[in-house]
Amino acid sequence: MTTTALLSRDPAAPFSIEDVEVDTPRAGEILVRIEAVGICHTDLVTRAAGGADRPVLLGHEGAGVVEAVGADAGPVRAGDRVVLTFRHCGQCASCRGGRPAYCRRSMALNQFGSRPDRTPRITAGGLPVRDGFFGQSSFAGYALSTPDNTVVVDEGTDPVLAAPLGCGFQTGAGAVLNVLRPEPDAALVVYGAGAVGMAGVLAARVAGIEQIIVVEPNGARRELALSLGAVAAIDPARGETTEVIRDVTAGGATHALDTTGSATVLAQAAAALAVGGTVVAVGLGAGVPAIDLRDIVLGGKTVRGCLEGDADPHTFIPHLLELHAAGRFPIDRLVAAYSHTDIRSALEDQRAGHVVKPVLTW
């Protein structure tokens, strides 16, 4: 199958639009015709990581229609509309316990996992492409996935809206609905109003929370957060945020979601919690947060991490789509579609804050 793909041949260079050959699906594989794919920060971080094993095919928020299936591909059938998400083994203790994001084989399956026999799934100019990113590498017109990371959705689902549910929206919404689980009288602070943070804001509205505060340096995103239900949007560039949050919440946040991956911000989020408060960190950053142990212990506070919203994608993604259909989860306010040939504009608009979640179409 010949199709176009966005390849990374140099971590410092733009993506290149090239023809690639996608193999027919083998046992346990599913060939998906990609209609839309979200651009996630993880794609860009991975592209910039360097390494000699190029070209690399990224993309891990794909949505489309099943073109063909190999043997032992489970209940997925040709013609099914699907959303692609992260891989998991389904057999380890975490998977059996309903927490597939913490699968013991997660790194091997999601970080460019290859076929057991090492034969290439995708080639460019006759040479293998490094693929298998999150078990999909969906920056292409076709992708090979597996039953564990292929979620069947309703036939009428808009792929542009559904694609980001595979990772970013799932992460933010799940962190609120599955982990924090705040009551309506909670005071929630969201640090970072990108795609993950904004999905957290929308999920908080689903939970009935009225006191939602956003901390975000970009003015346009602060305005959007306010229009989506936040009662306050704080610019961290104007000074330390802890006292401001304590003032707005009359004592501190009961819950916080840190999407930034910044150790400094996580420490600030913990400091701004009320007694018994919880902060969940979802951003993969670096560094050690300067958290006051006495404050954590004496305040009975909780600091914990969260991957992929602690979600089971096969149930959570359809649930979020149902919420959207009911008008309760307006992700259409966050998404903008671009042709995959216009990826430069999509990235520029995202960096400038004009767009929360750019989605590429094929």
Phi, psi and omega in degrees: 000118178268134179207170176269150180216158174258105184259150172250110178260344181211125183299339181265356184254159176296162173297145177252140179267115186222157171281138176227161175252124178255127183292159174290150183292134176263188181304130179079007181245153182230128177266120183245129172279111185284127176257329182205150177210130179284150172266119182249150178304327180297324176300316185287322177296318181293320177300320184281354185289345178083205183101151186270348185277084183234160002282157180247138175247114183259200182099120180216024174229056185275151173214143181179210184234137179291124180269319181200158179229146173274181177294153176058039180263016176073208186279356182290137183232155175303136182097345178293139171273134189222158169243134181262141184221200183282158179270156173204156188281332180079001186238336183286176183298321180295315180296316179294333179274008177081021180234067187296337180296339182255025178308137181293341179255017187303313182297315181294326184277328188258337181265075177061046176297138183254170173295152180303326182267004177068009177288145185286142172272327184225137177229154175228120183061030179084356182251146182297145173254139177284111186228198181081019179291121187052032179066025181210315185046068191263018169279055183200163180291339175222149178219148174259124180236189180226164183301327184289337180244020179242112184255118179282132180234175182299149184301325184272008182294134177285116184296330180294321178283326186282328187307311183294348177291342180295335180214287191301306181293323177299320182295310182293313181294319181293324179300324179280308188282327185262333186251300181291317179046056183286149173279163182302335181272011182286163172240108186253132173248129177249121179262112182098113183253047169277201183299317181293312181296318179295323176296326175295321177298313180297321178295324178297323176294323175301321181284357177085014182282133178259332183264086179245126179242138179243137174247114189204130182285336184276124184297318181297321179288327175297317179297319178297318179300318178296321180289339180268358175127355177291144179269343178208145177227116189256134175269111182294342180290345182272001176138181181298135189267343189301310183293326178298315180295318178299323178291314183296324185263002180059048174134342180136159181283140174280332181217151177213146176237117179255114181256001193278334186074014180261126178298324179296315181294321179299319178296320178295321180296319178295320181294329183275001179284148170283173176303129180080006182285163181228136172241135177248129178255129180241347182275132178272097179243205180223164178102169181245121181291138179276076182265131180284112183299322179297321179296318180295313184288308183292332179269357180058037184271159179235134174236122181214160179262169182203130175249135174049034176067019183049036189257153162264104188303329185290340174251326187284319180298312175299326178296315179295323177294324176295319178298320178295316180299331179275001179081014185258352184220075191283068180293344176298339177285346186254344192256142171224133183266141176224144169298145180299337178286350182249033184297330179298315178296321179300315180292322178296316180294324178294315180297324181283348181085008179288334182230138177278308182228100173283137179236127181270141179243152175241000000 
